[in-house]
Amino acid sequence: MTQTQLDTDKVMAFVLRAVDEVGAALNCALVVMGDQLGYYRDLATHDPATPEELAGRTGTGVHYAREWLNAQAAGGIVDYDPDTHRYTLPPEHAVALADESSPAFLPGFFQLAHGTTRDTAMVIDAARAAEGVGWHQHNSDVRVGCERFFRPGYAANLLPSWLPALDGVVDKLRNGAKVADVGCGHGTSTVLMAEAYPRSTLAGSDYHAESIATAQERASDAAVGDRTRFEVAAATDFSGAGYDLVTMFDCLHDMGDPLGAARHVRQAIAPDGTWMIVEPAAGDAVEQNLNPVGRAYYGFSTLLCTPASLSQPPGAALGTQAGPARIRAVTADAGFTRFRRVAQTPFNHVYEVRP
């Protein structure tokens, strides 16, 4: 066996990079901590601050506040002034960490990642057995974090850009359309559309009963219960027919039987109806996804989305980075003849599919 001559400088460079990886992994929990304890919101309002001031205003232990601030400073999230011993959250970071109405709001993303990694042992066991792990088997941070991550993007894009990009759909919604929001989760997308188009009726469905209960509460709180209904149902057997618009938000790749779901949409949609598919941003080739967003999505695909698909027969396992060609193939096999990408963001691609 030929012994490879190692470049010790490269070895040490990789070791230092690995240390940074560990810090980044720990920072998922630290961001969740800062979000839940109100540290970011307090800093956005009152910085620069000392650990004592931050702890006093948030009602937390000063030792925790001090170490948390130092970790955030070491990671470049907050700025530290060695002369005054005060910490500042830059406004550009505050909009992403403290403003839940901002399209750039990120704590939900960290909460989703933190919840996902906490269930790693379960996924490792499933990988050894070549089995799956359903979304319903994960801790609540996975579902809550997922909704909190995607909600700002949907709120910023669904009404002003995504729906208008679909051929003739907005006019139908204004006049009164029949809409099925499949895989609706906590109902964010359903409620947004119901609020914007009071003449339309919307039916949300999801296989997870607790999520449907949350969606019903959200609709009631938003006073759109008169034009929304929700049911616990798989994507292959949601009820109703003659839908002018069927939507799927970041869920088709999670399904065990995406082709079965597509065929059911084909039966349920009106002859001139539109199916809008929102999927994670991805290219068709692996090398197109070797970037920061792709890295995060491949991580979620390994620990969350692919196991979810494998838990549902036949376990198609499209993967979070399925790419447009694989999504298009599913729709074509179900009998749809028109497929085009109509919008995109750094995190999502939006497809219009028609019979």
mmCIF file of C-alpha atoms in Angstrom:
data_model
loop_
_atom_site.group_PDB
_atom_site.id
_atom_site.type_symbol
_atom_site.label_atom_id
_atom_site.label_comp_id
_atom_site.label_asym_id
_atom_site.label_seq_id
_atom_site.Cartn_x
_atom_site.Cartn_y
_atom_site.Cartn_z
ATOM 1 C CA MET A 1 0.000 0.000 0.000
ATOM 2 C CA THR A 2 1.451 3.346 -1.056
ATOM 3 C CA GLN A 3 1.702 5.851 1.790
ATOM 4 C CA THR A 4 0.428 9.326 0.906
ATOM 5 C CA GLN A 5 2.645 12.234 1.864
ATOM 6 C CA LEU A 6 0.467 14.587 3.894
ATOM 7 C CA ASP A 7 0.619 18.351 3.623
ATOM 8 C CA THR A 8 0.631 19.283 7.322
ATOM 9 C CA ASP A 9 -0.433 22.849 6.555
ATOM 10 C CA LYS A 10 -3.554 21.502 4.826
ATOM 11 C CA VAL A 11 -4.213 19.172 7.745
ATOM 12 C CA MET A 12 -4.089 22.038 10.232
ATOM 13 C CA ALA A 13 -6.179 24.251 7.961
ATOM 14 C CA PHE A 14 -8.853 21.548 7.913
ATOM 15 C CA VAL A 15 -8.649 21.079 11.694
ATOM 16 C CA LEU A 16 -9.216 24.803 12.215
ATOM 17 C CA ARG A 17 -12.109 24.723 9.775
ATOM 18 C CA ALA A 18 -13.542 21.794 11.761
ATOM 19 C CA VAL A 19 -13.335 23.857 14.946
ATOM 20 C CA ASP A 20 -15.362 26.540 13.180
ATOM 21 C CA GLU A 21 -17.892 23.852 12.182
ATOM 22 C CA VAL A 22 -18.317 22.861 15.828
ATOM 23 C CA GLY A 23 -18.846 26.495 16.773
ATOM 24 C CA ALA A 24 -21.458 26.820 14.038
ATOM 25 C CA ALA A 25 -23.245 23.686 15.255
ATOM 26 C CA LEU A 26 -23.353 25.020 18.808
ATOM 27 C CA ASN A 27 -24.561 28.379 17.525
ATOM 28 C CA CYS A 28 -27.831 26.797 16.341
ATOM 29 C CA ALA A 29 -28.690 26.236 19.987
ATOM 30 C CA LEU A 30 -27.359 29.669 20.954
ATOM 31 C CA VAL A 31 -29.586 31.424 18.407
ATOM 32 C CA VAL A 32 -32.593 29.466 19.681
ATOM 33 C CA MET A 33 -31.588 30.509 23.195
ATOM 34 C CA GLY A 34 -31.267 34.161 22.206
ATOM 35 C CA ASP A 35 -34.614 34.060 20.444
ATOM 36 C CA GLN A 36 -36.515 32.365 23.269
ATOM 37 C CA LEU A 37 -34.939 34.417 26.070
ATOM 38 C CA GLY A 38 -35.554 37.672 24.195
ATOM 39 C CA TYR A 39 -31.863 38.601 23.973
ATOM 40 C CA TYR A 40 -31.956 39.666 20.323
ATOM 41 C CA ARG A 41 -35.123 41.709 20.760
ATOM 42 C CA ASP A 42 -33.675 43.433 23.803
ATOM 43 C CA LEU A 43 -30.397 44.245 22.048
ATOM 44 C CA ALA A 44 -32.292 45.572 19.028
ATOM 45 C CA THR A 45 -34.036 48.026 21.350
ATOM 46 C CA HIS A 46 -31.427 48.855 23.987
ATOM 47 C CA ASP A 47 -27.904 48.169 22.740
ATOM 48 C CA PRO A 48 -25.096 48.753 23.351
ATOM 49 C CA ALA A 49 -25.501 46.724 26.513
ATOM 50 C CA THR A 50 -23.471 45.047 29.209
ATOM 51 C CA PRO A 51 -24.232 41.464 30.292
ATOM 52 C CA GLU A 52 -25.670 42.831 33.535
ATOM 53 C CA GLU A 53 -28.051 45.134 31.661
ATOM 54 C CA LEU A 54 -29.155 42.439 29.238
ATOM 55 C CA ALA A 55 -29.739 39.945 32.053
ATOM 56 C CA GLY A 56 -31.613 42.493 34.146
ATOM 57 C CA ARG A 57 -34.005 43.512 31.388
ATOM 58 C CA THR A 58 -34.707 39.924 30.284
ATOM 59 C CA GLY A 59 -34.940 38.443 33.770
ATOM 60 C CA THR A 60 -32.190 35.887 33.146
ATOM 61 C CA GLY A 61 -28.955 34.872 34.837
ATOM 62 C CA VAL A 62 -26.077 37.274 34.243
ATOM 63 C CA HIS A 63 -23.537 34.467 33.798
ATOM 64 C CA TYR A 64 -25.589 33.025 30.936
ATOM 65 C CA ALA A 65 -25.980 36.441 29.337
ATOM 66 C CA ARG A 66 -22.227 37.069 29.557
ATOM 67 C CA GLU A 67 -21.162 33.785 27.961
ATOM 68 C CA TRP A 68 -23.896 34.010 25.331
ATOM 69 C CA LEU A 69 -22.780 37.526 24.363
ATOM 70 C CA ASN A 70 -19.151 36.414 24.119
ATOM 71 C CA ALA A 71 -20.090 33.492 21.901
ATOM 72 C CA GLN A 72 -22.135 35.802 19.679
ATOM 73 C CA ALA A 73 -19.236 38.258 19.508
ATOM 74 C CA ALA A 74 -16.770 35.493 18.612
ATOM 75 C CA GLY A 75 -19.104 34.460 15.802
ATOM 76 C CA GLY A 76 -19.454 37.980 14.450
ATOM 77 C CA ILE A 77 -23.146 38.224 15.255
ATOM 78 C CA VAL A 78 -22.768 41.024 17.796
ATOM 79 C CA ASP A 79 -19.988 43.619 18.067
ATOM 80 C CA TYR A 80 -17.912 43.995 21.223
ATOM 81 C CA ASP A 81 -16.262 47.222 22.386
ATOM 82 C CA PRO A 82 -13.273 46.356 24.628
ATOM 83 C CA ASP A 83 -13.118 49.911 25.957
ATOM 84 C CA THR A 84 -16.708 50.096 27.224
ATOM 85 C CA HIS A 85 -17.260 46.312 27.632
ATOM 86 C CA ARG A 86 -20.554 46.700 25.801
ATOM 87 C CA TYR A 87 -22.117 44.618 23.055
ATOM 88 C CA THR A 88 -24.047 45.866 20.012
ATOM 89 C CA LEU A 89 -26.353 44.027 17.616
ATOM 90 C CA PRO A 90 -25.859 45.702 14.209
ATOM 91 C CA PRO A 91 -29.155 46.831 12.636
ATOM 92 C CA GLU A 92 -28.540 44.612 9.606
ATOM 93 C CA HIS A 93 -28.348 41.618 11.962
ATOM 94 C CA ALA A 94 -31.261 42.807 14.086
ATOM 95 C CA VAL A 95 -33.631 42.732 11.122
ATOM 96 C CA ALA A 96 -32.751 39.054 10.611
ATOM 97 C CA LEU A 97 -32.760 38.038 14.273
ATOM 98 C CA ALA A 98 -35.223 40.267 16.117
ATOM 99 C CA ASP A 99 -37.936 41.288 13.625
ATOM 100 C CA GLU A 100 -40.333 38.394 13.033
ATOM 101 C CA SER A 101 -42.150 40.390 10.335
ATOM 102 C CA SER A 102 -38.974 40.738 8.256
ATOM 103 C CA PRO A 103 -38.549 38.578 5.120
ATOM 104 C CA ALA A 104 -34.982 38.001 6.355
ATOM 105 C CA PHE A 105 -36.048 36.630 9.763
ATOM 106 C CA LEU A 106 -33.889 33.586 10.569
ATOM 107 C CA PRO A 107 -34.472 32.201 14.100
ATOM 108 C CA GLY A 108 -37.042 29.758 12.721
ATOM 109 C CA PHE A 109 -34.359 28.345 10.421
ATOM 110 C CA PHE A 110 -32.073 27.819 13.423
ATOM 111 C CA GLN A 111 -34.931 26.339 15.445
ATOM 112 C CA LEU A 112 -35.669 23.904 12.624
ATOM 113 C CA ALA A 113 -32.005 22.915 12.383
ATOM 114 C CA HIS A 114 -31.651 22.577 16.157
ATOM 115 C CA GLY A 115 -34.771 20.410 16.367
ATOM 116 C CA THR A 116 -33.619 18.286 13.446
ATOM 117 C CA THR A 117 -30.184 17.564 14.901
ATOM 118 C CA ARG A 118 -31.703 16.651 18.278
ATOM 119 C CA ASP A 119 -33.356 13.669 16.569
ATOM 120 C CA THR A 120 -30.163 12.450 14.888
ATOM 121 C CA ALA A 121 -30.019 9.217 16.915
ATOM 122 C CA MET A 122 -33.440 8.217 15.606
ATOM 123 C CA VAL A 123 -32.352 8.895 12.019
ATOM 124 C CA ILE A 124 -29.120 6.921 12.457
ATOM 125 C CA ASP A 125 -31.144 3.920 13.609
ATOM 126 C CA ALA A 126 -33.457 4.332 10.609
ATOM 127 C CA ALA A 127 -30.487 4.525 8.220
ATOM 128 C CA ARG A 128 -29.066 1.276 9.617
ATOM 129 C CA ALA A 129 -32.419 -0.401 9.059
ATOM 130 C CA ALA A 130 -33.020 1.343 5.700
ATOM 131 C CA GLU A 131 -36.309 2.653 7.092
ATOM 132 C CA GLY A 132 -37.892 6.086 7.409
ATOM 133 C CA VAL A 133 -38.789 8.643 10.067
ATOM 134 C CA GLY A 134 -42.025 10.577 9.660
ATOM 135 C CA TRP A 135 -42.426 14.289 10.323
ATOM 136 C CA HIS A 136 -44.867 13.400 13.105
ATOM 137 C CA GLN A 137 -42.116 11.474 14.927
ATOM 138 C CA HIS A 138 -39.905 14.534 15.375
ATOM 139 C CA ASN A 139 -39.887 16.961 18.281
ATOM 140 C CA SER A 140 -42.083 20.057 18.036
ATOM 141 C CA ASP A 141 -39.167 22.406 17.221
ATOM 142 C CA VAL A 142 -38.981 20.771 13.782
ATOM 143 C CA ARG A 143 -42.548 21.677 12.847
ATOM 144 C CA VAL A 144 -42.656 25.023 14.654
ATOM 145 C CA GLY A 145 -39.226 26.048 13.332
ATOM 146 C CA CYS A 146 -40.146 25.022 9.789
ATOM 147 C CA GLU A 147 -43.268 27.175 9.841
ATOM 148 C CA ARG A 148 -41.403 30.117 11.392
ATOM 149 C CA PHE A 149 -38.670 29.839 8.744
ATOM 150 C CA PHE A 150 -40.938 29.701 5.698
ATOM 151 C CA ARG A 151 -43.636 32.105 6.968
ATOM 152 C CA PRO A 152 -41.686 35.356 6.326
ATOM 153 C CA GLY A 153 -40.837 34.263 2.780
ATOM 154 C CA TYR A 154 -44.419 33.319 2.026
ATOM 155 C CA ALA A 155 -45.704 36.578 3.528
ATOM 156 C CA ALA A 156 -43.239 38.601 1.460
ATOM 157 C CA ASN A 157 -43.689 36.773 -1.852
ATOM 158 C CA LEU A 158 -46.926 34.795 -2.159
ATOM 159 C CA LEU A 159 -49.352 37.667 -2.729
ATOM 160 C CA PRO A 160 -47.164 40.295 -4.442
ATOM 161 C CA SER A 161 -45.143 38.070 -6.786
ATOM 162 C CA TRP A 162 -45.820 34.327 -6.793
ATOM 163 C CA LEU A 163 -49.573 34.281 -7.424
ATOM 164 C CA PRO A 164 -49.425 37.152 -9.970
ATOM 165 C CA ALA A 165 -46.814 35.149 -11.902
ATOM 166 C CA LEU A 166 -49.403 32.446 -12.583
ATOM 167 C CA ASP A 167 -51.437 32.831 -15.755
ATOM 168 C CA GLY A 168 -54.887 34.251 -14.918
ATOM 169 C CA VAL A 169 -54.975 32.957 -11.340
ATOM 170 C CA VAL A 170 -55.260 36.268 -9.490
ATOM 171 C CA ASP A 171 -58.351 37.256 -11.472
ATOM 172 C CA LYS A 172 -59.970 33.928 -10.559
ATOM 173 C CA LEU A 173 -59.106 34.424 -6.899
ATOM 174 C CA ARG A 174 -60.566 37.919 -6.881
ATOM 175 C CA ASN A 175 -63.792 36.724 -8.497
ATOM 176 C CA GLY A 176 -64.084 33.684 -6.253
ATOM 177 C CA ALA A 177 -61.993 30.566 -6.815
ATOM 178 C CA LYS A 178 -61.922 27.131 -5.274
ATOM 179 C CA VAL A 179 -58.495 26.426 -3.789
ATOM 180 C CA ALA A 180 -56.870 23.333 -2.280
ATOM 181 C CA ASP A 181 -53.748 23.954 -0.177
ATOM 182 C CA VAL A 182 -52.220 20.485 0.099
ATOM 183 C CA GLY A 183 -49.692 19.819 2.849
ATOM 184 C CA CYS A 184 -50.772 23.067 4.504
ATOM 185 C CA GLY A 185 -49.065 22.414 7.841
ATOM 186 C CA HIS A 186 -49.982 25.189 10.281
ATOM 187 C CA GLY A 187 -52.023 26.956 7.603
ATOM 188 C CA THR A 188 -49.829 30.003 6.969
ATOM 189 C CA SER A 189 -50.309 29.919 3.201
ATOM 190 C CA THR A 190 -54.013 29.079 3.471
ATOM 191 C CA VAL A 191 -54.728 32.007 5.767
ATOM 192 C CA LEU A 192 -52.686 34.440 3.674
ATOM 193 C CA MET A 193 -54.734 33.607 0.579
ATOM 194 C CA ALA A 194 -58.037 33.634 2.475
ATOM 195 C CA GLU A 195 -57.316 37.102 3.874
ATOM 196 C CA ALA A 196 -56.369 38.488 0.469
ATOM 197 C CA TYR A 197 -59.230 36.967 -1.552
ATOM 198 C CA PRO A 198 -62.460 36.982 0.501
ATOM 199 C CA ARG A 199 -64.582 35.687 -2.396
ATOM 200 C CA SER A 200 -62.543 32.489 -2.675
ATOM 201 C CA THR A 201 -62.942 29.325 -0.604
ATOM 202 C CA LEU A 202 -59.916 27.387 0.566
ATOM 203 C CA ALA A 203 -59.453 23.807 1.717
ATOM 204 C CA GLY A 204 -56.262 22.983 3.607
ATOM 205 C CA SER A 205 -55.133 19.423 4.157
ATOM 206 C CA ASP A 206 -52.238 17.721 5.918
ATOM 207 C CA TYR A 207 -51.638 14.219 7.242
ATOM 208 C CA HIS A 208 -50.564 15.580 10.663
ATOM 209 C CA ALA A 209 -53.584 16.088 12.933
ATOM 210 C CA GLU A 210 -51.857 18.475 15.362
ATOM 211 C CA SER A 211 -50.832 20.761 12.507
ATOM 212 C CA ILE A 212 -54.382 20.814 11.193
ATOM 213 C CA ALA A 213 -55.643 21.789 14.646
ATOM 214 C CA THR A 214 -53.168 24.679 14.662
ATOM 215 C CA ALA A 215 -54.255 25.713 11.162
ATOM 216 C CA GLN A 216 -57.886 25.828 12.265
ATOM 217 C CA GLU A 217 -56.944 28.052 15.205
ATOM 218 C CA ARG A 218 -54.931 30.361 12.941
ATOM 219 C CA ALA A 219 -57.860 30.695 10.535
ATOM 220 C CA SER A 220 -60.234 31.462 13.377
ATOM 221 C CA ASP A 221 -57.868 34.063 14.826
ATOM 222 C CA ALA A 222 -57.602 35.705 11.391
ATOM 223 C CA ALA A 223 -61.417 35.739 11.016
ATOM 224 C CA VAL A 224 -61.344 33.687 7.822
ATOM 225 C CA GLY A 225 -63.007 30.576 9.228
ATOM 226 C CA ASP A 226 -66.081 31.228 7.082
ATOM 227 C CA ARG A 227 -64.148 30.608 3.876
ATOM 228 C CA THR A 228 -61.607 27.987 4.963
ATOM 229 C CA ARG A 229 -61.896 24.368 5.946
ATOM 230 C CA PHE A 230 -59.207 21.944 7.037
ATOM 231 C CA GLU A 231 -58.974 18.183 7.029
ATOM 232 C CA VAL A 232 -56.524 15.504 8.092
ATOM 233 C CA ALA A 233 -55.710 13.789 4.815
ATOM 234 C CA ALA A 234 -52.754 12.513 2.832
ATOM 235 C CA ALA A 235 -51.845 14.245 -0.416
ATOM 236 C CA THR A 236 -53.094 11.196 -2.309
ATOM 237 C CA ASP A 237 -56.641 11.413 -0.960
ATOM 238 C CA PHE A 238 -57.593 14.958 0.031
ATOM 239 C CA SER A 239 -61.265 15.628 -0.633
ATOM 240 C CA GLY A 240 -63.004 17.798 -3.192
ATOM 241 C CA ALA A 241 -62.854 18.351 -6.930
ATOM 242 C CA GLY A 242 -63.020 21.098 -9.527
ATOM 243 C CA TYR A 243 -60.293 23.177 -7.896
ATOM 244 C CA ASP A 244 -59.244 26.304 -9.767
ATOM 245 C CA LEU A 245 -55.952 26.338 -7.888
ATOM 246 C CA VAL A 246 -54.054 23.612 -6.065
ATOM 247 C CA THR A 247 -50.996 24.647 -4.059
ATOM 248 C CA MET A 248 -48.160 22.698 -2.463
ATOM 249 C CA PHE A 249 -45.625 24.643 -0.420
ATOM 250 C CA ASP A 250 -42.282 22.941 0.257
ATOM 251 C CA CYS A 251 -43.837 19.521 0.694
ATOM 252 C CA LEU A 252 -43.880 17.544 -2.574
ATOM 253 C CA HIS A 253 -40.312 16.280 -2.068
ATOM 254 C CA ASP A 254 -41.250 15.058 1.445
ATOM 255 C CA MET A 255 -43.995 12.770 0.164
ATOM 256 C CA GLY A 256 -43.533 9.036 -0.075
ATOM 257 C CA ASP A 257 -45.714 8.912 -3.175
ATOM 258 C CA PRO A 258 -45.329 12.215 -5.048
ATOM 259 C CA LEU A 259 -46.582 10.604 -8.264
ATOM 260 C CA GLY A 260 -49.693 9.360 -6.484
ATOM 261 C CA ALA A 261 -50.222 12.863 -5.114
ATOM 262 C CA ALA A 262 -49.772 14.356 -8.592
ATOM 263 C CA ARG A 263 -52.294 11.935 -10.054
ATOM 264 C CA HIS A 264 -54.773 12.862 -7.341
ATOM 265 C CA VAL A 265 -54.259 16.553 -8.110
ATOM 266 C CA ARG A 266 -54.910 15.767 -11.780
ATOM 267 C CA GLN A 267 -58.260 14.253 -10.824
ATOM 268 C CA ALA A 268 -59.181 17.036 -8.412
ATOM 269 C CA ILE A 269 -58.218 20.051 -10.507
ATOM 270 C CA ALA A 270 -60.574 21.861 -12.886
ATOM 271 C CA PRO A 271 -59.869 21.473 -16.641
ATOM 272 C CA ASP A 272 -58.493 25.011 -16.748
ATOM 273 C CA GLY A 273 -57.045 24.897 -13.232
ATOM 274 C CA THR A 274 -53.505 25.605 -12.087
ATOM 275 C CA TRP A 275 -51.227 23.654 -9.773
ATOM 276 C CA MET A 276 -48.616 25.828 -8.055
ATOM 277 C CA ILE A 277 -45.659 23.917 -6.636
ATOM 278 C CA VAL A 278 -43.224 25.735 -4.353
ATOM 279 C CA GLU A 279 -40.047 23.744 -3.778
ATOM 280 C CA PRO A 280 -36.620 24.407 -2.241
ATOM 281 C CA ALA A 281 -34.283 26.199 -4.645
ATOM 282 C CA ALA A 282 -32.141 23.626 -6.447
ATOM 283 C CA GLY A 283 -30.441 22.816 -9.716
ATOM 284 C CA ASP A 284 -30.685 19.467 -11.456
ATOM 285 C CA ALA A 285 -26.981 18.583 -11.061
ATOM 286 C CA VAL A 286 -25.231 18.060 -7.734
ATOM 287 C CA GLU A 287 -22.519 20.548 -8.647
ATOM 288 C CA GLN A 288 -25.178 23.254 -9.065
ATOM 289 C CA ASN A 289 -26.138 22.844 -5.411
ATOM 290 C CA LEU A 290 -22.680 22.941 -3.835
ATOM 291 C CA ASN A 291 -23.239 26.307 -2.184
ATOM 292 C CA PRO A 292 -24.362 27.501 1.284
ATOM 293 C CA VAL A 293 -28.090 27.087 0.593
ATOM 294 C CA GLY A 294 -27.544 23.699 -1.015
ATOM 295 C CA ARG A 295 -25.413 22.600 1.895
ATOM 296 C CA ALA A 296 -28.159 23.427 4.384
ATOM 297 C CA TYR A 297 -30.803 21.771 2.238
ATOM 298 C CA TYR A 298 -28.747 18.598 1.704
ATOM 299 C CA GLY A 299 -28.359 18.463 5.490
ATOM 300 C CA PHE A 300 -32.109 18.732 5.987
ATOM 301 C CA SER A 301 -32.611 16.210 3.211
ATOM 302 C CA THR A 302 -30.428 13.644 4.985
ATOM 303 C CA LEU A 303 -31.867 14.113 8.470
ATOM 304 C CA LEU A 304 -35.467 15.151 7.797
ATOM 305 C CA CYS A 305 -36.977 15.161 4.315
ATOM 306 C CA THR A 306 -35.631 11.918 2.853
ATOM 307 C CA PRO A 307 -36.441 9.948 6.032
ATOM 308 C CA ALA A 308 -39.947 11.436 5.911
ATOM 309 C CA SER A 309 -40.463 10.195 2.369
ATOM 310 C CA LEU A 310 -39.057 6.767 3.218
ATOM 311 C CA SER A 311 -41.591 6.461 6.043
ATOM 312 C CA GLN A 312 -44.451 6.547 3.497
ATOM 313 C CA PRO A 313 -44.844 3.856 0.816
ATOM 314 C CA PRO A 314 -43.427 3.620 -1.758
ATOM 315 C CA GLY A 315 -40.710 5.918 -0.384
ATOM 316 C CA ALA A 316 -39.792 7.836 -3.544
ATOM 317 C CA ALA A 317 -37.180 9.917 -1.651
ATOM 318 C CA LEU A 318 -36.928 12.769 -4.152
ATOM 319 C CA GLY A 319 -34.767 14.681 -1.689
ATOM 320 C CA THR A 320 -34.851 18.344 -0.702
ATOM 321 C CA GLN A 321 -32.646 19.215 -3.684
ATOM 322 C CA ALA A 322 -34.740 17.300 -6.212
ATOM 323 C CA GLY A 323 -34.360 19.984 -8.894
ATOM 324 C CA PRO A 324 -36.803 21.076 -11.598
ATOM 325 C CA ALA A 325 -36.263 18.110 -13.933
ATOM 326 C CA ARG A 326 -37.357 15.554 -11.321
ATOM 327 C CA ILE A 327 -40.329 17.678 -10.265
ATOM 328 C CA ARG A 328 -41.346 18.115 -13.892
ATOM 329 C CA ALA A 329 -41.080 14.363 -14.504
ATOM 330 C CA VAL A 330 -43.503 13.684 -11.650
ATOM 331 C CA THR A 331 -46.057 16.100 -13.093
ATOM 332 C CA ALA A 332 -45.659 14.759 -16.630
ATOM 333 C CA ASP A 333 -46.107 11.156 -15.479
ATOM 334 C CA ALA A 334 -49.363 12.247 -13.836
ATOM 335 C CA GLY A 335 -50.698 13.643 -17.123
ATOM 336 C CA PHE A 336 -49.860 17.344 -16.844
ATOM 337 C CA THR A 337 -48.562 18.863 -20.060
ATOM 338 C CA ARG A 338 -47.494 22.388 -19.071
ATOM 339 C CA PHE A 339 -44.668 23.074 -16.626
ATOM 340 C CA ARG A 340 -42.670 26.251 -16.143
ATOM 341 C CA ARG A 341 -40.773 28.052 -13.426
ATOM 342 C CA VAL A 342 -42.453 31.386 -12.814
ATOM 343 C CA ALA A 343 -40.602 32.816 -9.793
ATOM 344 C CA GLN A 344 -37.680 32.212 -7.474
ATOM 345 C CA THR A 345 -36.045 33.438 -4.288
ATOM 346 C CA PRO A 346 -32.740 32.405 -2.692
ATOM 347 C CA PHE A 347 -34.657 29.656 -0.875
ATOM 348 C CA ASN A 348 -37.477 28.651 -3.237
ATOM 349 C CA HIS A 349 -38.452 27.951 -6.828
ATOM 350 C CA VAL A 350 -42.084 28.351 -7.883
ATOM 351 C CA TYR A 351 -43.538 26.198 -10.670
ATOM 352 C CA GLU A 352 -46.780 26.561 -12.625
ATOM 353 C CA VAL A 353 -48.282 23.234 -13.721
ATOM 354 C CA ARG A 354 -51.408 22.916 -15.869
ATOM 355 C CA PRO A 355 -53.372 20.115 -17.523
#
